[in-house]
Amino acid sequence: MPLFLTLTALGLPLLSGMRGGLPVMIGPTGGYLLGWLLTPISVAAVQRLLATKTVPSLSALLLGGMFVTDLAGTIWLTIFYHTPFTVALLSNLVYIPGDLIKIVACSVVLTAVNRAVSFK
């Protein structure tokens, strides 16, 4: 993620709509991009504490990651648009159903991979 975000900041059109550059990084979606950096760090830290790697536990872990990304984005939207936190938070609701589907799908795949390969 640090490399991806650095290349994006330098102007490579790696984001949706072939966007890139520093203006995108500090624009309305900048908080979500920061969340993309914070989420893997927080998820990896919590994952080390998990004793089980079942679909429900991985789903809960990834749900927490979604929360980190959405929180970072919401805080940034609140600052960027000078809007109440609750209004910025509500703007995330449209993305939650798709995110939940992806979380369950990733949890199923991760569980299958974990059974097939021993990670140490």
PDB file of C-alpha atoms in Angstrom:
ATOM      1  CA  MET A   1       0.000   0.000   0.000  1.00  0.00           C
ATOM      2  CA  PRO A   2       2.770   2.521   0.690  1.00  0.00           C
ATOM      3  CA  LEU A   3       4.185   1.935  -2.807  1.00  0.00           C
ATOM      4  CA  PHE A   4       0.730   2.133  -4.413  1.00  0.00           C
ATOM      5  CA  LEU A   5      -0.078   5.378  -2.600  1.00  0.00           C
ATOM      6  CA  THR A   6       3.334   6.868  -3.410  1.00  0.00           C
ATOM      7  CA  LEU A   7       2.954   6.077  -7.100  1.00  0.00           C
ATOM      8  CA  THR A   8      -0.562   7.500  -7.036  1.00  0.00           C
ATOM      9  CA  ALA A   9       0.676  10.690  -5.345  1.00  0.00           C
ATOM     10  CA  LEU A  10       3.361  11.015  -8.025  1.00  0.00           C
ATOM     11  CA  GLY A  11       0.640  11.090 -10.652  1.00  0.00           C
ATOM     12  CA  LEU A  12       0.289   7.559 -11.945  1.00  0.00           C
ATOM     13  CA  PRO A  13      -3.380   7.018 -12.834  1.00  0.00           C
ATOM     14  CA  LEU A  14      -3.909   4.003 -10.579  1.00  0.00           C
ATOM     15  CA  LEU A  15      -7.230   4.954  -9.010  1.00  0.00           C
ATOM     16  CA  SER A  16     -10.668   4.485 -10.514  1.00  0.00           C
ATOM     17  CA  GLY A  17     -11.352   6.767 -13.445  1.00  0.00           C
ATOM     18  CA  MET A  18      -7.629   6.752 -14.275  1.00  0.00           C
ATOM     19  CA  ARG A  19      -6.978   9.301 -11.544  1.00  0.00           C
ATOM     20  CA  GLY A  20      -3.774  10.043  -9.723  1.00  0.00           C
ATOM     21  CA  GLY A  21      -1.701  12.900  -8.374  1.00  0.00           C
ATOM     22  CA  LEU A  22      -1.447  14.882  -5.199  1.00  0.00           C
ATOM     23  CA  PRO A  23      -4.776  16.714  -5.694  1.00  0.00           C
ATOM     24  CA  VAL A  24      -6.548  13.343  -5.575  1.00  0.00           C
ATOM     25  CA  MET A  25      -4.628  12.399  -2.442  1.00  0.00           C
ATOM     26  CA  ILE A  26      -5.782  15.512  -0.588  1.00  0.00           C
ATOM     27  CA  GLY A  27      -9.238  15.669  -2.180  1.00  0.00           C
ATOM     28  CA  PRO A  28     -12.492  14.320  -0.754  1.00  0.00           C
ATOM     29  CA  THR A  29     -11.325  10.694  -0.935  1.00  0.00           C
ATOM     30  CA  GLY A  30      -7.973  11.353   0.744  1.00  0.00           C
ATOM     31  CA  GLY A  31      -9.131   9.949   4.074  1.00  0.00           C
ATOM     32  CA  TYR A  32     -10.092   6.654   2.483  1.00  0.00           C
ATOM     33  CA  LEU A  33      -6.657   6.455   0.871  1.00  0.00           C
ATOM     34  CA  LEU A  34      -5.113   6.979   4.307  1.00  0.00           C
ATOM     35  CA  GLY A  35      -7.464   4.283   5.574  1.00  0.00           C
ATOM     36  CA  TRP A  36      -6.075   1.951   2.913  1.00  0.00           C
ATOM     37  CA  LEU A  37      -2.702   2.387   4.615  1.00  0.00           C
ATOM     38  CA  LEU A  38      -3.957   2.079   8.204  1.00  0.00           C
ATOM     39  CA  THR A  39      -6.289  -0.869   7.606  1.00  0.00           C
ATOM     40  CA  PRO A  40      -3.684  -3.534   6.710  1.00  0.00           C
ATOM     41  CA  ILE A  41      -1.565  -2.461   9.669  1.00  0.00           C
ATOM     42  CA  SER A  42      -4.464  -2.708  12.118  1.00  0.00           C
ATOM     43  CA  VAL A  43      -5.865  -5.919  10.622  1.00  0.00           C
ATOM     44  CA  ALA A  44      -2.436  -7.603  10.718  1.00  0.00           C
ATOM     45  CA  ALA A  45      -1.937  -6.577  14.347  1.00  0.00           C
ATOM     46  CA  VAL A  46      -5.293  -8.004  15.418  1.00  0.00           C
ATOM     47  CA  GLN A  47      -4.907 -11.117  13.228  1.00  0.00           C
ATOM     48  CA  ARG A  48      -1.807 -12.101  15.172  1.00  0.00           C
ATOM     49  CA  LEU A  49      -3.945 -12.274  18.303  1.00  0.00           C
ATOM     50  CA  LEU A  50      -6.589 -14.565  16.758  1.00  0.00           C
ATOM     51  CA  ALA A  51      -6.315 -18.172  17.796  1.00  0.00           C
ATOM     52  CA  THR A  52      -8.734 -19.417  15.137  1.00  0.00           C
ATOM     53  CA  LYS A  53      -8.960 -18.687  11.464  1.00  0.00           C
ATOM     54  CA  THR A  54     -12.572 -19.566  10.795  1.00  0.00           C
ATOM     55  CA  VAL A  55     -14.930 -17.789   8.410  1.00  0.00           C
ATOM     56  CA  PRO A  56     -16.721 -15.966  11.278  1.00  0.00           C
ATOM     57  CA  SER A  57     -13.479 -14.819  12.954  1.00  0.00           C
ATOM     58  CA  LEU A  58     -11.951 -13.677   9.659  1.00  0.00           C
ATOM     59  CA  SER A  59     -15.197 -11.927   8.727  1.00  0.00           C
ATOM     60  CA  ALA A  60     -15.135 -10.075  12.050  1.00  0.00           C
ATOM     61  CA  LEU A  61     -11.493  -9.132  11.470  1.00  0.00           C
ATOM     62  CA  LEU A  62     -12.199  -7.805   7.981  1.00  0.00           C
ATOM     63  CA  LEU A  63     -15.285  -5.997   9.249  1.00  0.00           C
ATOM     64  CA  GLY A  64     -12.988  -4.217  11.688  1.00  0.00           C
ATOM     65  CA  GLY A  65     -10.744  -3.310   8.762  1.00  0.00           C
ATOM     66  CA  MET A  66     -13.724  -1.877   6.918  1.00  0.00           C
ATOM     67  CA  PHE A  67     -14.478   0.184  10.019  1.00  0.00           C
ATOM     68  CA  VAL A  68     -10.920   1.593  10.076  1.00  0.00           C
ATOM     69  CA  THR A  69     -11.101   2.610   6.407  1.00  0.00           C
ATOM     70  CA  ASP A  70     -14.573   4.119   6.748  1.00  0.00           C
ATOM     71  CA  LEU A  71     -13.633   5.964   9.935  1.00  0.00           C
ATOM     72  CA  ALA A  72     -10.550   7.516   8.326  1.00  0.00           C
ATOM     73  CA  GLY A  73     -12.623   8.522   5.301  1.00  0.00           C
ATOM     74  CA  THR A  74     -15.416   9.918   7.455  1.00  0.00           C
ATOM     75  CA  ILE A  75     -13.057  12.009   9.555  1.00  0.00           C
ATOM     76  CA  TRP A  76     -11.430  13.392   6.409  1.00  0.00           C
ATOM     77  CA  LEU A  77     -14.821  14.163   4.797  1.00  0.00           C
ATOM     78  CA  THR A  78     -15.847  15.988   7.981  1.00  0.00           C
ATOM     79  CA  ILE A  79     -12.734  18.152   7.764  1.00  0.00           C
ATOM     80  CA  PHE A  80     -12.731  18.575   3.975  1.00  0.00           C
ATOM     81  CA  TYR A  81     -16.375  19.584   3.617  1.00  0.00           C
ATOM     82  CA  HIS A  82     -16.790  21.222   7.067  1.00  0.00           C
ATOM     83  CA  THR A  83     -19.783  18.988   7.628  1.00  0.00           C
ATOM     84  CA  PRO A  84     -21.091  17.244  10.744  1.00  0.00           C
ATOM     85  CA  PHE A  85     -19.504  13.871  11.452  1.00  0.00           C
ATOM     86  CA  THR A  86     -22.853  12.081  11.283  1.00  0.00           C
ATOM     87  CA  VAL A  87     -23.560  13.431   7.787  1.00  0.00           C
ATOM     88  CA  ALA A  88     -20.166  12.238   6.559  1.00  0.00           C
ATOM     89  CA  LEU A  89     -20.705   8.885   8.273  1.00  0.00           C
ATOM     90  CA  LEU A  90     -24.062   8.403   6.567  1.00  0.00           C
ATOM     91  CA  SER A  91     -22.393   8.881   3.190  1.00  0.00           C
ATOM     92  CA  ASN A  92     -20.698   5.498   3.723  1.00  0.00           C
ATOM     93  CA  LEU A  93     -23.957   3.570   3.995  1.00  0.00           C
ATOM     94  CA  VAL A  94     -24.311   3.025   0.266  1.00  0.00           C
ATOM     95  CA  TYR A  95     -21.033   1.056   0.180  1.00  0.00           C
ATOM     96  CA  ILE A  96     -21.690  -1.246   3.148  1.00  0.00           C
ATOM     97  CA  PRO A  97     -23.743  -3.975   1.362  1.00  0.00           C
ATOM     98  CA  GLY A  98     -21.056  -4.501  -1.287  1.00  0.00           C
ATOM     99  CA  ASP A  99     -18.309  -4.389   1.330  1.00  0.00           C
ATOM    100  CA  LEU A 100     -20.093  -7.045   3.409  1.00  0.00           C
ATOM    101  CA  ILE A 101     -20.383  -9.358   0.383  1.00  0.00           C
ATOM    102  CA  LYS A 102     -16.660  -8.927  -0.314  1.00  0.00           C
ATOM    103  CA  ILE A 103     -15.815  -9.554   3.352  1.00  0.00           C
ATOM    104  CA  VAL A 104     -17.665 -12.877   3.433  1.00  0.00           C
ATOM    105  CA  ALA A 105     -16.184 -13.946   0.072  1.00  0.00           C
ATOM    106  CA  CYS A 106     -12.649 -13.094   1.221  1.00  0.00           C
ATOM    107  CA  SER A 107     -13.186 -14.917   4.517  1.00  0.00           C
ATOM    108  CA  VAL A 108     -14.278 -18.078   2.705  1.00  0.00           C
ATOM    109  CA  VAL A 109     -11.265 -17.925   0.370  1.00  0.00           C
ATOM    110  CA  LEU A 110      -8.843 -17.163   3.207  1.00  0.00           C
ATOM    111  CA  THR A 111     -10.171 -20.070   5.250  1.00  0.00           C
ATOM    112  CA  ALA A 112      -9.751 -22.443   2.293  1.00  0.00           C
ATOM    113  CA  VAL A 113      -6.222 -21.199   1.617  1.00  0.00           C
ATOM    114  CA  ASN A 114      -5.337 -21.507   5.295  1.00  0.00           C
ATOM    115  CA  ARG A 115      -6.469 -25.147   5.289  1.00  0.00           C
ATOM    116  CA  ALA A 116      -4.459 -25.896   2.136  1.00  0.00           C
ATOM    117  CA  VAL A 117      -1.250 -24.087   3.102  1.00  0.00           C
ATOM    118  CA  SER A 118       0.412 -23.863   6.471  1.00  0.00           C
ATOM    119  CA  PHE A 119       1.433 -20.241   7.130  1.00  0.00           C
ATOM    120  CA  LYS A 120       4.051 -19.644   9.764  1.00  0.00           C
TER     121      LYS A 120
END
